[in-house]
mmCIF file with all atom_site columns, C-alpha atoms in Angstrom:
data_model
loop_
_atom_site.group_PDB
_atom_site.id
_atom_site.type_symbol
_atom_site.label_atom_id
_atom_site.label_alt_id
_atom_site.label_comp_id
_atom_site.label_asym_id
_atom_site.label_entity_id
_atom_site.label_seq_id
_atom_site.pdbx_PDB_ins_code
_atom_site.Cartn_x
_atom_site.Cartn_y
_atom_site.Cartn_z
_atom_site.occupancy
_atom_site.B_iso_or_equiv
_atom_site.pdbx_formal_charge
_atom_site.auth_seq_id
_atom_site.auth_comp_id
_atom_site.auth_asym_id
_atom_site.auth_atom_id
_atom_site.pdbx_PDB_model_num
ATOM 1   C CA . UNK A 1 1   ? -12.391 4.128   -20.032 1.00 78.00 ? 1   UNK A CA 1
ATOM 2   C CA . UNK A 1 2   ? -9.672  1.630   -19.677 1.00 92.00 ? 2   UNK A CA 1
ATOM 3   C CA . UNK A 1 3   ? -8.718  -0.169  -16.558 1.00 93.00 ? 3   UNK A CA 1
ATOM 4   C CA . UNK A 1 4   ? -6.320  2.340   -15.515 1.00 95.00 ? 4   UNK A CA 1
ATOM 5   C CA . UNK A 1 5   ? -8.602  5.210   -15.967 1.00 95.00 ? 5   UNK A CA 1
ATOM 6   C CA . UNK A 1 6   ? -11.363 3.534   -14.110 1.00 94.00 ? 6   UNK A CA 1
ATOM 7   C CA . UNK A 1 7   ? -8.891  2.833   -11.146 1.00 95.00 ? 7   UNK A CA 1
ATOM 8   C CA . UNK A 1 8   ? -7.865  6.200   -11.264 1.00 95.00 ? 8   UNK A CA 1
ATOM 9   C CA . UNK A 1 9   ? -11.593 7.652   -10.916 1.00 94.00 ? 9   UNK A CA 1
ATOM 10  C CA . UNK A 1 10  ? -12.072 5.158   -8.229  1.00 92.00 ? 10  UNK A CA 1
ATOM 11  C CA . UNK A 1 11  ? -9.424  6.380   -6.208  1.00 94.00 ? 11  UNK A CA 1
ATOM 12  C CA . UNK A 1 12  ? -10.352 10.039  -6.343  1.00 91.00 ? 12  UNK A CA 1
ATOM 13  C CA . UNK A 1 13  ? -13.110 9.616   -3.754  1.00 88.00 ? 13  UNK A CA 1
ATOM 14  C CA . UNK A 1 14  ? -10.495 7.978   -0.940  1.00 90.00 ? 14  UNK A CA 1
ATOM 15  C CA . UNK A 1 15  ? -7.963  10.630  -1.217  1.00 93.00 ? 15  UNK A CA 1
ATOM 16  C CA . UNK A 1 16  ? -7.178  12.018  2.164   1.00 90.00 ? 16  UNK A CA 1
ATOM 17  C CA . UNK A 1 17  ? -5.262  14.991  0.957   1.00 86.00 ? 17  UNK A CA 1
ATOM 18  C CA . UNK A 1 18  ? -8.901  16.124  -0.346  1.00 80.00 ? 18  UNK A CA 1
ATOM 19  C CA . UNK A 1 19  ? -10.335 15.568  3.383   1.00 72.00 ? 19  UNK A CA 1
ATOM 20  C CA . UNK A 1 20  ? -10.843 18.428  5.521   1.00 59.00 ? 20  UNK A CA 1
ATOM 21  C CA . UNK A 1 21  ? -10.585 16.786  8.769   1.00 60.00 ? 21  UNK A CA 1
ATOM 22  C CA . UNK A 1 22  ? -7.727  17.481  10.603  1.00 51.00 ? 22  UNK A CA 1
ATOM 23  C CA . UNK A 1 23  ? -5.193  14.538  10.577  1.00 55.00 ? 23  UNK A CA 1
ATOM 24  C CA . UNK A 1 24  ? -5.104  12.210  13.720  1.00 58.00 ? 24  UNK A CA 1
ATOM 25  C CA . UNK A 1 25  ? -1.963  10.308  14.977  1.00 57.00 ? 25  UNK A CA 1
ATOM 26  C CA . UNK A 1 26  ? 0.242   13.260  14.450  1.00 63.00 ? 26  UNK A CA 1
ATOM 27  C CA . UNK A 1 27  ? 1.986   12.411  17.699  1.00 76.00 ? 27  UNK A CA 1
ATOM 28  C CA . UNK A 1 28  ? 3.205   9.090   16.185  1.00 86.00 ? 28  UNK A CA 1
ATOM 29  C CA . UNK A 1 29  ? 6.610   8.782   14.114  1.00 91.00 ? 29  UNK A CA 1
ATOM 30  C CA . UNK A 1 30  ? 5.354   8.894   10.652  1.00 93.00 ? 30  UNK A CA 1
ATOM 31  C CA . UNK A 1 31  ? 6.326   6.709   7.551   1.00 96.00 ? 31  UNK A CA 1
ATOM 32  C CA . UNK A 1 32  ? 4.892   6.242   4.028   1.00 97.00 ? 32  UNK A CA 1
ATOM 33  C CA . UNK A 1 33  ? 4.724   3.278   1.691   1.00 98.00 ? 33  UNK A CA 1
ATOM 34  C CA . UNK A 1 34  ? 4.507   3.271   -2.197  1.00 98.00 ? 34  UNK A CA 1
ATOM 35  C CA . UNK A 1 35  ? 2.087   1.094   -3.806  1.00 98.00 ? 35  UNK A CA 1
ATOM 36  C CA . UNK A 1 36  ? 3.091   1.005   -7.374  1.00 98.00 ? 36  UNK A CA 1
ATOM 37  C CA . UNK A 1 37  ? 0.613   -0.211  -9.571  1.00 98.00 ? 37  UNK A CA 1
ATOM 38  C CA . UNK A 1 38  ? 0.941   -0.933  -13.458 1.00 98.00 ? 38  UNK A CA 1
ATOM 39  C CA . UNK A 1 39  ? -1.325  -2.555  -16.023 1.00 97.00 ? 39  UNK A CA 1
ATOM 40  C CA . UNK A 1 40  ? 0.119   -5.788  -17.935 1.00 95.00 ? 40  UNK A CA 1
ATOM 41  C CA . UNK A 1 41  ? -2.175  -7.917  -20.356 1.00 94.00 ? 41  UNK A CA 1
ATOM 42  C CA . UNK A 1 42  ? -5.193  -5.578  -19.450 1.00 95.00 ? 42  UNK A CA 1
ATOM 43  C CA . UNK A 1 43  ? -5.048  -6.327  -15.541 1.00 96.00 ? 43  UNK A CA 1
ATOM 44  C CA . UNK A 1 44  ? -3.716  -4.220  -12.593 1.00 97.00 ? 44  UNK A CA 1
ATOM 45  C CA . UNK A 1 45  ? -0.628  -5.675  -10.913 1.00 98.00 ? 45  UNK A CA 1
ATOM 46  C CA . UNK A 1 46  ? 1.606   -4.156  -7.940  1.00 98.00 ? 46  UNK A CA 1
ATOM 47  C CA . UNK A 1 47  ? 5.152   -4.297  -7.295  1.00 98.00 ? 47  UNK A CA 1
ATOM 48  C CA . UNK A 1 48  ? 5.966   -5.602  -3.912  1.00 98.00 ? 48  UNK A CA 1
ATOM 49  C CA . UNK A 1 49  ? 9.320   -6.258  -1.871  1.00 97.00 ? 49  UNK A CA 1
ATOM 50  C CA . UNK A 1 50  ? 10.673  -8.942  0.300   1.00 95.00 ? 50  UNK A CA 1
ATOM 51  C CA . UNK A 1 51  ? 12.849  -7.271  2.629   1.00 92.00 ? 51  UNK A CA 1
ATOM 52  C CA . UNK A 1 52  ? 16.348  -8.431  3.438   1.00 91.00 ? 52  UNK A CA 1
ATOM 53  C CA . UNK A 1 53  ? 16.835  -11.163 6.097   1.00 82.00 ? 53  UNK A CA 1
ATOM 54  C CA . UNK A 1 54  ? 19.587  -8.815  7.549   1.00 84.00 ? 54  UNK A CA 1
ATOM 55  C CA . UNK A 1 55  ? 17.269  -5.867  8.662   1.00 80.00 ? 55  UNK A CA 1
ATOM 56  C CA . UNK A 1 56  ? 16.850  -5.621  12.263  1.00 75.00 ? 56  UNK A CA 1
ATOM 57  C CA . UNK A 1 57  ? 12.772  -4.987  12.030  1.00 78.00 ? 57  UNK A CA 1
ATOM 58  C CA . UNK A 1 58  ? 10.457  -6.954  9.764   1.00 75.00 ? 58  UNK A CA 1
ATOM 59  C CA . UNK A 1 59  ? 13.327  -8.904  8.190   1.00 81.00 ? 59  UNK A CA 1
ATOM 60  C CA . UNK A 1 60  ? 12.313  -11.319 5.613   1.00 87.00 ? 60  UNK A CA 1
ATOM 61  C CA . UNK A 1 61  ? 8.942   -9.980  5.272   1.00 93.00 ? 61  UNK A CA 1
ATOM 62  C CA . UNK A 1 62  ? 6.982   -8.989  2.294   1.00 96.00 ? 62  UNK A CA 1
ATOM 63  C CA . UNK A 1 63  ? 5.915   -4.904  2.334   1.00 96.00 ? 63  UNK A CA 1
ATOM 64  C CA . UNK A 1 64  ? 5.208   -2.423  -0.286  1.00 98.00 ? 64  UNK A CA 1
ATOM 65  C CA . UNK A 1 65  ? 8.759   0.091   -0.741  1.00 97.00 ? 65  UNK A CA 1
ATOM 66  C CA . UNK A 1 66  ? 8.499   2.769   2.264   1.00 96.00 ? 66  UNK A CA 1
ATOM 67  C CA . UNK A 1 67  ? 9.841   3.714   5.168   1.00 94.00 ? 67  UNK A CA 1
ATOM 68  C CA . UNK A 1 68  ? 10.100  6.430   7.938   1.00 94.00 ? 68  UNK A CA 1
ATOM 69  C CA . UNK A 1 69  ? 9.832   10.274  7.088   1.00 95.00 ? 69  UNK A CA 1
ATOM 70  C CA . UNK A 1 70  ? 13.042  12.322  6.991   1.00 95.00 ? 70  UNK A CA 1
ATOM 71  C CA . UNK A 1 71  ? 13.144  15.814  8.258   1.00 94.00 ? 71  UNK A CA 1
ATOM 72  C CA . UNK A 1 72  ? 13.803  16.953  4.868   1.00 94.00 ? 72  UNK A CA 1
ATOM 73  C CA . UNK A 1 73  ? 10.517  15.271  3.283   1.00 95.00 ? 73  UNK A CA 1
ATOM 74  C CA . UNK A 1 74  ? 7.816   17.774  2.679   1.00 95.00 ? 74  UNK A CA 1
ATOM 75  C CA . UNK A 1 75  ? 4.958   15.246  2.910   1.00 95.00 ? 75  UNK A CA 1
ATOM 76  C CA . UNK A 1 76  ? 3.843   11.757  2.649   1.00 96.00 ? 76  UNK A CA 1
ATOM 77  C CA . UNK A 1 77  ? 4.293   11.663  -0.920  1.00 97.00 ? 77  UNK A CA 1
ATOM 78  C CA . UNK A 1 78  ? 7.749   12.584  -1.036  1.00 97.00 ? 78  UNK A CA 1
ATOM 79  C CA . UNK A 1 79  ? 8.730   9.979   1.694   1.00 98.00 ? 79  UNK A CA 1
ATOM 80  C CA . UNK A 1 80  ? 7.217   7.210   -0.099  1.00 98.00 ? 80  UNK A CA 1
ATOM 81  C CA . UNK A 1 81  ? 9.033   8.328   -3.656  1.00 98.00 ? 81  UNK A CA 1
ATOM 82  C CA . UNK A 1 82  ? 12.421  8.717   -1.767  1.00 98.00 ? 82  UNK A CA 1
ATOM 83  C CA . UNK A 1 83  ? 12.110  5.396   -0.247  1.00 97.00 ? 83  UNK A CA 1
ATOM 84  C CA . UNK A 1 84  ? 11.142  3.758   -3.369  1.00 98.00 ? 84  UNK A CA 1
ATOM 85  C CA . UNK A 1 85  ? 14.082  5.140   -5.344  1.00 98.00 ? 85  UNK A CA 1
ATOM 86  C CA . UNK A 1 86  ? 16.064  4.321   -2.533  1.00 97.00 ? 86  UNK A CA 1
ATOM 87  C CA . UNK A 1 87  ? 14.878  0.599   -2.364  1.00 97.00 ? 87  UNK A CA 1
ATOM 88  C CA . UNK A 1 88  ? 14.080  -0.419  -5.634  1.00 98.00 ? 88  UNK A CA 1
ATOM 89  C CA . UNK A 1 89  ? 15.764  2.122   -7.926  1.00 98.00 ? 89  UNK A CA 1
ATOM 90  C CA . UNK A 1 90  ? 12.377  3.793   -8.997  1.00 98.00 ? 90  UNK A CA 1
ATOM 91  C CA . UNK A 1 91  ? 12.669  7.333   -10.382 1.00 98.00 ? 91  UNK A CA 1
ATOM 92  C CA . UNK A 1 92  ? 10.327  9.483   -8.500  1.00 97.00 ? 92  UNK A CA 1
ATOM 93  C CA . UNK A 1 93  ? 9.422   11.037  -12.143 1.00 97.00 ? 93  UNK A CA 1
ATOM 94  C CA . UNK A 1 94  ? 8.254   7.884   -13.064 1.00 98.00 ? 94  UNK A CA 1
ATOM 95  C CA . UNK A 1 95  ? 5.375   7.618   -10.785 1.00 98.00 ? 95  UNK A CA 1
ATOM 96  C CA . UNK A 1 96  ? 2.297   9.094   -11.467 1.00 98.00 ? 96  UNK A CA 1
ATOM 97  C CA . UNK A 1 97  ? 0.810   9.551   -7.704  1.00 98.00 ? 97  UNK A CA 1
ATOM 98  C CA . UNK A 1 98  ? -3.324  9.557   -7.661  1.00 97.00 ? 98  UNK A CA 1
ATOM 99  C CA . UNK A 1 99  ? -4.073  9.415   -4.315  1.00 96.00 ? 99  UNK A CA 1
ATOM 100 C CA . UNK A 1 100 ? -2.903  8.665   -0.656  1.00 96.00 ? 100 UNK A CA 1
ATOM 101 C CA . UNK A 1 101 ? -5.258  6.562   1.626   1.00 94.00 ? 101 UNK A CA 1
ATOM 102 C CA . UNK A 1 102 ? -6.576  6.537   5.249   1.00 89.00 ? 102 UNK A CA 1
ATOM 103 C CA . UNK A 1 103 ? -3.121  6.166   7.425   1.00 90.00 ? 103 UNK A CA 1
ATOM 104 C CA . UNK A 1 104 ? -2.854  3.083   9.579   1.00 87.00 ? 104 UNK A CA 1
ATOM 105 C CA . UNK A 1 105 ? -0.797  2.267   12.831  1.00 86.00 ? 105 UNK A CA 1
ATOM 106 C CA . UNK A 1 106 ? 1.870   -0.546  12.132  1.00 86.00 ? 106 UNK A CA 1
ATOM 107 C CA . UNK A 1 107 ? 2.754   -3.194  14.621  1.00 83.00 ? 107 UNK A CA 1
ATOM 108 C CA . UNK A 1 108 ? 5.823   -0.853  15.523  1.00 83.00 ? 108 UNK A CA 1
ATOM 109 C CA . UNK A 1 109 ? 3.837   1.904   16.262  1.00 86.00 ? 109 UNK A CA 1
ATOM 110 C CA . UNK A 1 110 ? 4.265   3.825   13.113  1.00 89.00 ? 110 UNK A CA 1
ATOM 111 C CA . UNK A 1 111 ? 1.555   5.992   11.465  1.00 92.00 ? 111 UNK A CA 1
ATOM 112 C CA . UNK A 1 112 ? 2.055   4.716   7.791   1.00 94.00 ? 112 UNK A CA 1
ATOM 113 C CA . UNK A 1 113 ? 0.293   6.342   5.046   1.00 95.00 ? 113 UNK A CA 1
ATOM 114 C CA . UNK A 1 114 ? -0.024  4.352   1.555   1.00 97.00 ? 114 UNK A CA 1
ATOM 115 C CA . UNK A 1 115 ? 0.712   6.331   -1.509  1.00 98.00 ? 115 UNK A CA 1
ATOM 116 C CA . UNK A 1 116 ? -0.831  5.061   -4.528  1.00 98.00 ? 116 UNK A CA 1
ATOM 117 C CA . UNK A 1 117 ? 0.679   5.443   -8.109  1.00 98.00 ? 117 UNK A CA 1
ATOM 118 C CA . UNK A 1 118 ? 0.825   4.090   -11.577 1.00 98.00 ? 118 UNK A CA 1
ATOM 119 C CA . UNK A 1 119 ? 4.200   3.308   -13.035 1.00 98.00 ? 119 UNK A CA 1
ATOM 120 C CA . UNK A 1 120 ? 5.520   2.168   -16.443 1.00 97.00 ? 120 UNK A CA 1
ATOM 121 C CA . UNK A 1 121 ? 5.020   -1.712  -16.999 1.00 96.00 ? 121 UNK A CA 1
ATOM 122 C CA . UNK A 1 122 ? 8.673   -1.440  -18.494 1.00 96.00 ? 122 UNK A CA 1
ATOM 123 C CA . UNK A 1 123 ? 9.996   -0.484  -15.373 1.00 97.00 ? 123 UNK A CA 1
ATOM 124 C CA . UNK A 1 124 ? 12.893  -2.909  -14.228 1.00 97.00 ? 124 UNK A CA 1
ATOM 125 C CA . UNK A 1 125 ? 13.615  -2.827  -10.490 1.00 97.00 ? 125 UNK A CA 1
ATOM 126 C CA . UNK A 1 126 ? 17.119  -2.296  -9.213  1.00 97.00 ? 126 UNK A CA 1
ATOM 127 C CA . UNK A 1 127 ? 16.799  -3.405  -5.576  1.00 96.00 ? 127 UNK A CA 1
ATOM 128 C CA . UNK A 1 128 ? 19.121  -2.511  -3.044  1.00 95.00 ? 128 UNK A CA 1
ATOM 129 C CA . UNK A 1 129 ? 20.667  -5.456  -1.309  1.00 94.00 ? 129 UNK A CA 1
ATOM 130 C CA . UNK A 1 130 ? 21.021  -3.889  1.911   1.00 93.00 ? 130 UNK A CA 1
ATOM 131 C CA . UNK A 1 131 ? 17.321  -3.276  2.325   1.00 93.00 ? 131 UNK A CA 1
ATOM 132 C CA . UNK A 1 132 ? 15.483  -5.848  -0.472  1.00 95.00 ? 132 UNK A CA 1
ATOM 133 C CA . UNK A 1 133 ? 16.069  -9.426  -1.188  1.00 95.00 ? 133 UNK A CA 1
ATOM 134 C CA . UNK A 1 134 ? 13.548  -9.666  -3.912  1.00 96.00 ? 134 UNK A CA 1
ATOM 135 C CA . UNK A 1 135 ? 10.895  -7.743  -6.037  1.00 97.00 ? 135 UNK A CA 1
ATOM 136 C CA . UNK A 1 136 ? 7.734   -9.180  -7.677  1.00 97.00 ? 136 UNK A CA 1
ATOM 137 C CA . UNK A 1 137 ? 4.527   -8.267  -9.187  1.00 97.00 ? 137 UNK A CA 1
ATOM 138 C CA . UNK A 1 138 ? 1.641   -9.446  -8.186  1.00 97.00 ? 138 UNK A CA 1
ATOM 139 C CA . UNK A 1 139 ? -1.971  -9.273  -10.034 1.00 97.00 ? 139 UNK A CA 1
ATOM 140 C CA . UNK A 1 140 ? -4.379  -6.942  -7.692  1.00 95.00 ? 140 UNK A CA 1
ATOM 141 C CA . UNK A 1 141 ? -7.103  -9.894  -8.107  1.00 93.00 ? 141 UNK A CA 1
ATOM 142 C CA . UNK A 1 142 ? -5.142  -11.904 -6.078  1.00 94.00 ? 142 UNK A CA 1
ATOM 143 C CA . UNK A 1 143 ? -6.302  -9.753  -2.893  1.00 90.00 ? 143 UNK A CA 1
ATOM 144 C CA . UNK A 1 144 ? -9.826  -9.817  -3.654  1.00 82.00 ? 144 UNK A CA 1
ATOM 145 C CA . UNK A 1 145 ? -11.165 -12.653 -1.145  1.00 62.00 ? 145 UNK A CA 1
ATOM 146 C CA . UNK A 1 146 ? -13.593 -13.376 2.096   1.00 53.00 ? 146 UNK A CA 1
ATOM 147 C CA . UNK A 1 147 ? -13.602 -10.779 4.494   1.00 50.00 ? 147 UNK A CA 1
ATOM 148 C CA . UNK A 1 148 ? -15.149 -11.058 8.316   1.00 42.00 ? 148 UNK A CA 1
ATOM 149 C CA . UNK A 1 149 ? -17.399 -8.183  9.043   1.00 41.00 ? 149 UNK A CA 1
ATOM 150 C CA . UNK A 1 150 ? -16.167 -5.987  11.870  1.00 43.00 ? 150 UNK A CA 1
ATOM 151 C CA . UNK A 1 151 ? -12.530 -6.746  11.361  1.00 47.00 ? 151 UNK A CA 1
ATOM 152 C CA . UNK A 1 152 ? -9.860  -4.321  10.138  1.00 47.00 ? 152 UNK A CA 1
ATOM 153 C CA . UNK A 1 153 ? -8.206  -7.010  7.716   1.00 47.00 ? 153 UNK A CA 1
ATOM 154 C CA . UNK A 1 154 ? -4.918  -6.984  9.714   1.00 50.00 ? 154 UNK A CA 1
ATOM 155 C CA . UNK A 1 155 ? -5.186  -10.854 10.115  1.00 63.00 ? 155 UNK A CA 1
ATOM 156 C CA . UNK A 1 156 ? -5.757  -11.525 6.555   1.00 77.00 ? 156 UNK A CA 1
ATOM 157 C CA . UNK A 1 157 ? -2.829  -13.165 4.694   1.00 87.00 ? 157 UNK A CA 1
ATOM 158 C CA . UNK A 1 158 ? -2.360  -14.169 0.885   1.00 92.00 ? 158 UNK A CA 1
ATOM 159 C CA . UNK A 1 159 ? -0.131  -16.716 -0.490  1.00 94.00 ? 159 UNK A CA 1
ATOM 160 C CA . UNK A 1 160 ? 1.400   -15.704 -4.132  1.00 95.00 ? 160 UNK A CA 1
ATOM 161 C CA . UNK A 1 161 ? 3.537   -18.161 -6.421  1.00 96.00 ? 161 UNK A CA 1
ATOM 162 C CA . UNK A 1 162 ? 5.931   -16.071 -8.479  1.00 95.00 ? 162 UNK A CA 1
ATOM 163 C CA . UNK A 1 163 ? 5.417   -17.623 -12.030 1.00 93.00 ? 163 UNK A CA 1
ATOM 164 C CA . UNK A 1 164 ? 8.746   -17.290 -13.374 1.00 90.00 ? 164 UNK A CA 1
ATOM 165 C CA . UNK A 1 165 ? 10.686  -18.518 -10.367 1.00 92.00 ? 165 UNK A CA 1
ATOM 166 C CA . UNK A 1 166 ? 8.323   -20.509 -8.441  1.00 95.00 ? 166 UNK A CA 1
ATOM 167 C CA . UNK A 1 167 ? 9.143   -18.489 -5.312  1.00 96.00 ? 167 UNK A CA 1
ATOM 168 C CA . UNK A 1 168 ? 6.192   -18.567 -2.828  1.00 96.00 ? 168 UNK A CA 1
ATOM 169 C CA . UNK A 1 169 ? 5.632   -15.386 -0.857  1.00 96.00 ? 169 UNK A CA 1
ATOM 170 C CA . UNK A 1 170 ? 3.316   -14.936 2.153   1.00 94.00 ? 170 UNK A CA 1
ATOM 171 C CA . UNK A 1 171 ? 1.421   -11.421 2.411   1.00 94.00 ? 171 UNK A CA 1
ATOM 172 C CA . UNK A 1 172 ? 0.217   -10.649 5.684   1.00 91.00 ? 172 UNK A CA 1
ATOM 173 C CA . UNK A 1 173 ? -0.436  -8.020  8.089   1.00 88.00 ? 173 UNK A CA 1
ATOM 174 C CA . UNK A 1 174 ? -0.448  -4.279  7.372   1.00 90.00 ? 174 UNK A CA 1
ATOM 175 C CA . UNK A 1 175 ? 0.816   -4.860  3.810   1.00 93.00 ? 175 UNK A CA 1
ATOM 176 C CA . UNK A 1 176 ? -2.032  -7.494  3.210   1.00 90.00 ? 176 UNK A CA 1
ATOM 177 C CA . UNK A 1 177 ? -4.339  -4.837  4.665   1.00 88.00 ? 177 UNK A CA 1
ATOM 178 C CA . UNK A 1 178 ? -3.101  -2.168  2.254   1.00 92.00 ? 178 UNK A CA 1
ATOM 179 C CA . UNK A 1 179 ? -3.424  -4.553  -0.659  1.00 93.00 ? 179 UNK A CA 1
ATOM 180 C CA . UNK A 1 180 ? -6.771  -5.543  0.136   1.00 89.00 ? 180 UNK A CA 1
ATOM 181 C CA . UNK A 1 181 ? -8.057  -1.991  0.285   1.00 90.00 ? 181 UNK A CA 1
ATOM 182 C CA . UNK A 1 182 ? -6.211  -0.935  -2.805  1.00 94.00 ? 182 UNK A CA 1
ATOM 183 C CA . UNK A 1 183 ? -7.855  -3.999  -4.989  1.00 92.00 ? 183 UNK A CA 1
ATOM 184 C CA . UNK A 1 184 ? -11.111 -3.223  -3.655  1.00 89.00 ? 184 UNK A CA 1
ATOM 185 C CA . UNK A 1 185 ? -10.881 0.130   -4.596  1.00 92.00 ? 185 UNK A CA 1
ATOM 186 C CA . UNK A 1 186 ? -9.436  -0.575  -8.151  1.00 93.00 ? 186 UNK A CA 1
ATOM 187 C CA . UNK A 1 187 ? -11.368 -3.308  -9.072  1.00 88.00 ? 187 UNK A CA 1
ATOM 188 C CA . UNK A 1 188 ? -14.582 -2.178  -7.534  1.00 78.00 ? 188 UNK A CA 1
ATOM 189 C CA . UNK A 1 189 ? -15.237 -5.316  -5.607  1.00 63.00 ? 189 UNK A CA 1
ATOM 190 C CA . UNK A 1 190 ? -17.902 -5.731  -2.901  1.00 55.00 ? 190 UNK A CA 1
ATOM 191 C CA . UNK A 1 191 ? -17.520 -8.973  -1.120  1.00 53.00 ? 191 UNK A CA 1
ATOM 192 C CA . UNK A 1 192 ? -20.143 -10.462 1.557   1.00 48.00 ? 192 UNK A CA 1
ATOM 193 C CA . UNK A 1 193 ? -18.991 -8.501  4.634   1.00 50.00 ? 193 UNK A CA 1
ATOM 194 C CA . UNK A 1 194 ? -16.689 -6.329  3.183   1.00 56.00 ? 194 UNK A CA 1
ATOM 195 C CA . UNK A 1 195 ? -17.304 -2.598  2.086   1.00 64.00 ? 195 UNK A CA 1
ATOM 196 C CA . UNK A 1 196 ? -14.342 -0.496  1.636   1.00 68.00 ? 196 UNK A CA 1
ATOM 197 C CA . UNK A 1 197 ? -16.164 2.770   2.786   1.00 68.00 ? 197 UNK A CA 1
ATOM 198 C CA . UNK A 1 198 ? -16.983 1.081   6.290   1.00 66.00 ? 198 UNK A CA 1
ATOM 199 C CA . UNK A 1 199 ? -13.559 -0.014  6.361   1.00 63.00 ? 199 UNK A CA 1
ATOM 200 C CA . UNK A 1 200 ? -12.120 3.333   5.936   1.00 63.00 ? 200 UNK A CA 1
ATOM 201 C CA . UNK A 1 201 ? -14.415 4.771   8.354   1.00 63.00 ? 201 UNK A CA 1
ATOM 202 C CA . UNK A 1 202 ? -13.438 2.207   10.994  1.00 61.00 ? 202 UNK A CA 1
ATOM 203 C CA . UNK A 1 203 ? -9.935  3.041   10.674  1.00 59.00 ? 203 UNK A CA 1
ATOM 204 C CA . UNK A 1 204 ? -10.509 6.943   10.844  1.00 56.00 ? 204 UNK A CA 1
ATOM 205 C CA . UNK A 1 205 ? -12.732 6.037   14.359  1.00 55.00 ? 205 UNK A CA 1
ATOM 206 C CA . UNK A 1 206 ? -9.729  4.104   15.467  1.00 55.00 ? 206 UNK A CA 1
ATOM 207 C CA . UNK A 1 207 ? -7.369  6.959   14.876  1.00 51.00 ? 207 UNK A CA 1
ATOM 208 C CA . UNK A 1 208 ? -9.331  9.345   16.382  1.00 50.00 ? 208 UNK A CA 1
ATOM 209 C CA . UNK A 1 209 ? -9.935  7.091   19.587  1.00 51.00 ? 209 UNK A CA 1
ATOM 210 C CA . UNK A 1 210 ? -5.803  6.468   19.608  1.00 49.00 ? 210 UNK A CA 1
ATOM 211 C CA . UNK A 1 211 ? -5.407  10.373  19.355  1.00 46.00 ? 211 UNK A CA 1
ATOM 212 C CA . UNK A 1 212 ? -7.647  10.843  22.660  1.00 47.00 ? 212 UNK A CA 1
ATOM 213 C CA . UNK A 1 213 ? -5.532  8.544   24.922  1.00 46.00 ? 213 UNK A CA 1
#
């Protein structure tokens, strides 16, 4: 199998759509992000965006395309695909969705579900200037690094310099956590102190605890 096929197989066991557990956090506002993956020169990359400085929340931060669920959205996948089309011009039909990961709670109190999918390497983003100031591609191997046992990775940050422009991006918070998990699954990394299965279990436990408050 090539790297794409191997990654797709690896993601299958973490697809929450296949779990029988009752979703936790249903009382929270729902949101989704799309983690768009593609293969370039034999390595898996992901597209990321920098939010417009004019936005009222998280202005200027690096994130994945995404946003709040609309009443017309059927599920998390549709929310992520709709937002990606609105933000960077990615046609939903160009996305091969492979899984949805364990939801996480954002700093703004949103229940955010990461949706992972592969897109064509040839895709050219058309950012919506009202929402996005830049779109860039980063190799997943960027997010393979040290991890402190017992943490949820929300503290982790990564610096990335875009090769063509020399622009430096700081990736942190929920976006960094999602990127770290996606990289660990896709690249099958096992750093000292980090185990993706344990991390997913801790996230589910926190969601259960949150739902009982």
